[in-house]
């Protein structure tokens, strides 16, 4: 693990690091915020998964999470959204696919399967680095995300309910197998058999029997992607049918940007802290 930068923030440390990733076949960058309380005891960790076109830096620079994370004693880990490097295949004119758009899954189709293995990278490789280098209680993990990262947070929680104690999302893609801006990506990464997409689709996972204790979702009513890409009411229907507790808050006048995310970040961190203990 290499230190790219470390700076004091709210009494703790905001760091940016890189590691060699066998899963992605390249160096992967990630950010970790450690409150000062980490010097005294092991702390719970909340993973933040970013959205399309983003890196670890977007939420680090604009998410405004450090003050509340320091107060609550939460370690925040922000992975990148895809593999990086000139040797990594990409569609540079397509912002919904390739670099910046890994969709938090392990691709099975060539040429993407050699590098686009974000689920293995985050849940195995990066998780091992976090456990080995930071004062984290890995028995108390929460996960959250925005947009494509919200999709990742919901599916990771549903696929690994024994690992995560809490899950929340900002404007998540809840049914990527039918959304305009995610369906083509699933086909390229996973192939044409839509049955194989179901385990990477939050609504389909619930339909197929996956369960998680409860969810918090905030969604802006002025979000330009609401009707074609996000559609939180589909997740609401699935949760209701399955008896899963969902707090869905439609926030009047808010869009898809970090102005929206930063406004409600404190609420989400408190949500996680209450459930992580």
GROMACS .gro file of C-alpha atoms in nm:
model
  277
    1UNK     CA    1   0.000   0.000   0.000
    2UNK     CA    2   0.133   0.342  -0.098
    3UNK     CA    3   0.050   0.671   0.071
    4UNK     CA    4  -0.045   0.933  -0.187
    5UNK     CA    5  -0.139   1.199   0.066
    6UNK     CA    6  -0.243   1.242   0.429
    7UNK     CA    7  -0.385   1.556   0.588
    8UNK     CA    8  -0.533   1.642   0.925
    9UNK     CA    9  -0.909   1.701   0.919
   10UNK     CA   10  -1.149   1.750   1.213
   11UNK     CA   11  -0.882   1.611   1.443
   12UNK     CA   12  -0.841   1.295   1.238
   13UNK     CA   13  -0.666   1.203   0.915
   14UNK     CA   14  -0.792   1.214   0.559
   15UNK     CA   15  -0.570   0.989   0.353
   16UNK     CA   16  -0.548   0.886  -0.010
   17UNK     CA   17  -0.371   0.559  -0.089
   18UNK     CA   18  -0.306   0.316  -0.372
   19UNK     CA   19  -0.260  -0.058  -0.390
   20UNK     CA   20  -0.177  -0.316  -0.653
   21UNK     CA   21  -0.496  -0.493  -0.751
   22UNK     CA   22  -0.475  -0.845  -0.891
   23UNK     CA   23  -0.850  -0.841  -0.952
   24UNK     CA   24  -0.835  -0.526  -1.166
   25UNK     CA   25  -0.486  -0.574  -1.308
   26UNK     CA   26  -0.377  -0.222  -1.220
   27UNK     CA   27  -0.307   0.011  -0.928
   28UNK     CA   28  -0.627   0.117  -0.754
   29UNK     CA   29  -0.666   0.439  -0.555
   30UNK     CA   30  -0.889   0.480  -0.251
   31UNK     CA   31  -0.952   0.729   0.030
   32UNK     CA   32  -0.983   0.663   0.404
   33UNK     CA   33  -1.089   0.905   0.676
   34UNK     CA   34  -0.983   0.808   1.029
   35UNK     CA   35  -1.126   1.002   1.323
   36UNK     CA   36  -0.895   1.081   1.614
   37UNK     CA   37  -1.092   0.824   1.816
   38UNK     CA   38  -0.923   0.555   1.603
   39UNK     CA   39  -0.612   0.610   1.818
   40UNK     CA   40  -0.805   0.484   2.120
   41UNK     CA   41  -1.006   0.186   1.992
   42UNK     CA   42  -1.130  -0.003   1.687
   43UNK     CA   43  -1.405   0.186   1.507
   44UNK     CA   44  -1.688   0.081   1.274
   45UNK     CA   45  -1.642   0.146   0.904
   46UNK     CA   46  -1.881   0.284   0.643
   47UNK     CA   47  -1.802   0.220   0.278
   48UNK     CA   48  -1.905   0.492   0.033
   49UNK     CA   49  -1.949   0.387  -0.332
   50UNK     CA   50  -1.947   0.671  -0.584
   51UNK     CA   51  -2.150   0.714  -0.901
   52UNK     CA   52  -2.088   0.720  -1.275
   53UNK     CA   53  -1.789   0.929  -1.394
   54UNK     CA   54  -1.665   0.975  -1.035
   55UNK     CA   55  -1.351   0.865  -0.852
   56UNK     CA   56  -1.277   0.842  -0.480
   57UNK     CA   57  -1.215   1.217  -0.487
   58UNK     CA   58  -1.567   1.343  -0.558
   59UNK     CA   59  -1.720   1.257  -0.223
   60UNK     CA   60  -1.392   1.332  -0.045
   61UNK     CA   61  -1.392   1.687  -0.183
   62UNK     CA   62  -1.766   1.759  -0.192
   63UNK     CA   63  -1.945   1.509   0.030
   64UNK     CA   64  -1.889   1.695   0.360
   65UNK     CA   65  -1.871   1.377   0.568
   66UNK     CA   66  -1.565   1.436   0.785
   67UNK     CA   67  -1.710   1.653   1.062
   68UNK     CA   68  -1.995   1.413   1.137
   69UNK     CA   69  -1.779   1.103   1.092
   70UNK     CA   70  -1.533   1.247   1.343
   71UNK     CA   71  -1.813   1.322   1.589
   72UNK     CA   72  -1.968   0.977   1.556
   73UNK     CA   73  -1.642   0.783   1.541
   74UNK     CA   74  -1.685   0.632   1.195
   75UNK     CA   75  -1.409   0.537   0.955
   76UNK     CA   76  -1.509   0.621   0.597
   77UNK     CA   77  -1.363   0.427   0.303
   78UNK     CA   78  -1.411   0.558  -0.052
   79UNK     CA   79  -1.301   0.321  -0.331
   80UNK     CA   80  -1.265   0.416  -0.695
   81UNK     CA   81  -1.544   0.334  -0.941
   82UNK     CA   82  -1.346   0.129  -1.196
   83UNK     CA   83  -0.999   0.010  -1.295
   84UNK     CA   84  -0.765   0.273  -1.438
   85UNK     CA   85  -0.471   0.290  -1.676
   86UNK     CA   86  -0.390   0.319  -2.046
   87UNK     CA   87  -0.393  -0.061  -2.078
   88UNK     CA   88  -0.746  -0.093  -1.937
   89UNK     CA   89  -1.015  -0.130  -2.210
   90UNK     CA   90  -1.261   0.156  -2.228
   91UNK     CA   91  -1.526   0.330  -2.435
   92UNK     CA   92  -1.397   0.686  -2.397
   93UNK     CA   93  -1.700   0.846  -2.566
   94UNK     CA   94  -1.949   0.659  -2.346
   95UNK     CA   95  -1.974   0.801  -1.993
   96UNK     CA   96  -2.209   0.519  -1.889
   97UNK     CA   97  -1.958   0.243  -1.948
   98UNK     CA   98  -1.590   0.157  -1.897
   99UNK     CA   99  -1.362   0.375  -1.688
  100UNK     CA  100  -1.562   0.549  -1.417
  101UNK     CA  101  -1.849   0.304  -1.470
  102UNK     CA  102  -1.753  -0.033  -1.325
  103UNK     CA  103  -2.101  -0.096  -1.176
  104UNK     CA  104  -1.945  -0.279  -0.879
  105UNK     CA  105  -1.959  -0.623  -1.037
  106UNK     CA  106  -1.716  -0.880  -1.175
  107UNK     CA  107  -1.738  -0.876  -1.554
  108UNK     CA  108  -1.750  -1.213  -1.728
  109UNK     CA  109  -1.723  -1.098  -2.092
  110UNK     CA  110  -1.408  -1.018  -2.287
  111UNK     CA  111  -1.230  -0.781  -2.298
  112UNK     CA  112  -1.382  -0.645  -1.976
  113UNK     CA  113  -1.338  -0.954  -1.758
  114UNK     CA  114  -0.961  -0.910  -1.728
  115UNK     CA  115  -0.985  -0.578  -1.542
  116UNK     CA  116  -1.345  -0.495  -1.446
  117UNK     CA  117  -1.372  -0.702  -1.129
  118UNK     CA  118  -1.484  -0.437  -0.885
  119UNK     CA  119  -1.679  -0.663  -0.649
  120UNK     CA  120  -1.374  -0.882  -0.583
  121UNK     CA  121  -1.152  -0.576  -0.554
  122UNK     CA  122  -1.369  -0.403  -0.293
  123UNK     CA  123  -1.502  -0.695  -0.090
  124UNK     CA  124  -1.181  -0.899  -0.086
  125UNK     CA  125  -0.865  -0.710  -0.180
  126UNK     CA  126  -0.943  -0.365  -0.049
  127UNK     CA  127  -1.126  -0.504   0.252
  128UNK     CA  128  -0.815  -0.700   0.348
  129UNK     CA  129  -0.602  -0.384   0.316
  130UNK     CA  130  -0.841  -0.184   0.533
  131UNK     CA  131  -0.849  -0.457   0.798
  132UNK     CA  132  -0.471  -0.487   0.799
  133UNK     CA  133  -0.370  -0.120   0.801
  134UNK     CA  134  -0.642   0.076   0.983
  135UNK     CA  135  -0.808   0.061   1.325
  136UNK     CA  136  -1.130  -0.092   1.193
  137UNK     CA  137  -1.375  -0.324   1.365
  138UNK     CA  138  -1.464  -0.537   1.062
  139UNK     CA  139  -1.753  -0.685   1.256
  140UNK     CA  140  -1.930  -0.348   1.229
  141UNK     CA  141  -1.953  -0.250   0.863
  142UNK     CA  142  -2.205  -0.029   0.686
  143UNK     CA  143  -2.230   0.062   0.320
  144UNK     CA  144  -2.375   0.356   0.132
  145UNK     CA  145  -2.353   0.502  -0.216
  146UNK     CA  146  -2.481   0.743  -0.478
  147UNK     CA  147  -2.646   0.658  -0.810
  148UNK     CA  148  -2.440   0.372  -0.960
  149UNK     CA  149  -2.279   0.353  -0.615
  150UNK     CA  150  -2.624   0.334  -0.461
  151UNK     CA  151  -2.689   0.035  -0.685
  152UNK     CA  152  -2.362  -0.114  -0.559
  153UNK     CA  153  -2.449  -0.050  -0.195
  154UNK     CA  154  -2.795  -0.208  -0.223
  155UNK     CA  155  -2.674  -0.514  -0.412
  156UNK     CA  156  -2.372  -0.569  -0.185
  157UNK     CA  157  -2.594  -0.550   0.122
  158UNK     CA  158  -2.848  -0.791  -0.025
  159UNK     CA  159  -2.578  -1.031  -0.146
  160UNK     CA  160  -2.380  -1.015   0.180
  161UNK     CA  161  -2.626  -0.953   0.467
  162UNK     CA  162  -2.393  -1.132   0.708
  163UNK     CA  163  -2.123  -0.876   0.638
  164UNK     CA  164  -2.303  -0.540   0.647
  165UNK     CA  165  -2.514  -0.418   0.937
  166UNK     CA  166  -2.647  -0.104   0.769
  167UNK     CA  167  -2.715   0.024   0.419
  168UNK     CA  168  -2.828   0.355   0.273
  169UNK     CA  169  -2.826   0.524  -0.066
  170UNK     CA  170  -2.860   0.857  -0.241
  171UNK     CA  171  -3.060   0.836  -0.564
  172UNK     CA  172  -2.967   0.473  -0.639
  173UNK     CA  173  -3.021   0.283  -0.963
  174UNK     CA  174  -3.254   0.023  -0.812
  175UNK     CA  175  -3.336  -0.186  -1.120
  176UNK     CA  176  -3.037  -0.156  -1.357
  177UNK     CA  177  -3.154  -0.444  -1.576
  178UNK     CA  178  -3.433  -0.224  -1.715
  179UNK     CA  179  -3.292   0.128  -1.676
  180UNK     CA  180  -3.189   0.320  -1.988
  181UNK     CA  181  -2.842   0.409  -1.864
  182UNK     CA  182  -2.741   0.077  -1.704
  183UNK     CA  183  -2.897  -0.201  -1.913
  184UNK     CA  184  -2.634  -0.172  -2.193
  185UNK     CA  185  -2.353  -0.189  -1.936
  186UNK     CA  186  -2.489  -0.510  -1.781
  187UNK     CA  187  -2.508  -0.672  -2.123
  188UNK     CA  188  -2.147  -0.580  -2.208
  189UNK     CA  189  -2.010  -0.685  -1.871
  190UNK     CA  190  -2.221  -0.998  -1.811
  191UNK     CA  191  -2.344  -1.112  -2.154
  192UNK     CA  192  -2.683  -1.133  -2.322
  193UNK     CA  193  -2.843  -1.383  -2.080
  194UNK     CA  194  -3.053  -1.155  -1.860
  195UNK     CA  195  -3.095  -1.428  -1.601
  196UNK     CA  196  -2.731  -1.366  -1.508
  197UNK     CA  197  -2.805  -1.000  -1.442
  198UNK     CA  198  -3.049  -1.069  -1.161
  199UNK     CA  199  -2.785  -1.107  -0.891
  200UNK     CA  200  -2.664  -0.753  -0.969
  201UNK     CA  201  -3.007  -0.590  -0.961
  202UNK     CA  202  -3.151  -0.489  -0.623
  203UNK     CA  203  -3.517  -0.537  -0.719
  204UNK     CA  204  -3.449  -0.875  -0.878
  205UNK     CA  205  -3.241  -0.987  -0.580
  206UNK     CA  206  -3.535  -0.923  -0.348
  207UNK     CA  207  -3.772  -1.099  -0.589
  208UNK     CA  208  -3.537  -1.398  -0.581
  209UNK     CA  209  -3.534  -1.416  -0.202
  210UNK     CA  210  -3.245  -1.194  -0.089
  211UNK     CA  211  -3.314  -1.008   0.235
  212UNK     CA  212  -3.162  -0.726   0.441
  213UNK     CA  213  -3.285  -0.574   0.765
  214UNK     CA  214  -3.366  -0.220   0.656
  215UNK     CA  215  -3.271   0.053   0.411
  216UNK     CA  216  -3.259   0.433   0.397
  217UNK     CA  217  -3.290   0.606   0.059
  218UNK     CA  218  -3.297   0.978  -0.017
  219UNK     CA  219  -3.409   1.085  -0.363
  220UNK     CA  220  -3.443   1.436  -0.505
  221UNK     CA  221  -3.766   1.517  -0.687
  222UNK     CA  222  -3.581   1.745  -0.933
  223UNK     CA  223  -3.337   1.472  -1.032
  224UNK     CA  224  -3.321   1.459  -1.412
  225UNK     CA  225  -3.253   1.083  -1.404
  226UNK     CA  226  -3.546   1.000  -1.176
  227UNK     CA  227  -3.797   0.859  -1.424
  228UNK     CA  228  -3.569   0.670  -1.665
  229UNK     CA  229  -3.270   0.565  -1.456
  230UNK     CA  230  -3.351   0.559  -1.084
  231UNK     CA  231  -3.721   0.484  -1.016
  232UNK     CA  232  -3.705   0.426  -0.638
  233UNK     CA  233  -4.072   0.332  -0.631
  234UNK     CA  234  -3.975  -0.004  -0.788
  235UNK     CA  235  -3.752  -0.079  -0.490
  236UNK     CA  236  -4.024   0.043  -0.255
  237UNK     CA  237  -4.269  -0.205  -0.408
  238UNK     CA  238  -4.018  -0.489  -0.383
  239UNK     CA  239  -3.941  -0.412  -0.018
  240UNK     CA  240  -4.309  -0.389   0.069
  241UNK     CA  241  -4.381  -0.726  -0.091
  242UNK     CA  242  -4.088  -0.885   0.093
  243UNK     CA  243  -4.157  -0.723   0.430
  244UNK     CA  244  -3.830  -0.529   0.431
  245UNK     CA  245  -3.825  -0.198   0.618
  246UNK     CA  246  -3.748   0.091   0.383
  247UNK     CA  247  -3.732   0.460   0.468
  248UNK     CA  248  -3.769   0.637   0.132
  249UNK     CA  249  -3.753   1.016   0.156
  250UNK     CA  250  -3.842   1.214  -0.155
  251UNK     CA  251  -3.661   1.544  -0.109
  252UNK     CA  252  -3.847   1.827  -0.278
  253UNK     CA  253  -3.648   2.032  -0.531
  254UNK     CA  254  -3.316   1.847  -0.497
  255UNK     CA  255  -3.123   1.722  -0.800
  256UNK     CA  256  -2.862   1.450  -0.856
  257UNK     CA  257  -2.556   1.651  -0.756
  258UNK     CA  258  -2.332   1.670  -0.450
  259UNK     CA  259  -2.537   1.970  -0.337
  260UNK     CA  260  -2.805   1.710  -0.267
  261UNK     CA  261  -2.569   1.451  -0.119
  262UNK     CA  262  -2.390   1.690   0.115
  263UNK     CA  263  -2.725   1.823   0.244
  264UNK     CA  264  -2.832   1.483   0.377
  265UNK     CA  265  -2.493   1.325   0.447
  266UNK     CA  266  -2.520   1.386   0.823
  267UNK     CA  267  -2.854   1.204   0.834
  268UNK     CA  268  -2.704   0.901   0.662
  269UNK     CA  269  -2.401   0.887   0.887
  270UNK     CA  270  -2.622   0.907   1.195
  271UNK     CA  271  -2.833   0.624   1.048
  272UNK     CA  272  -2.526   0.406   1.015
  273UNK     CA  273  -2.384   0.499   1.356
  274UNK     CA  274  -2.712   0.405   1.526
  275UNK     CA  275  -2.699   0.059   1.367
  276UNK     CA  276  -2.326  -0.003   1.399
  277UNK     CA  277  -2.312   0.079   1.767
   0.00000   0.00000   0.00000
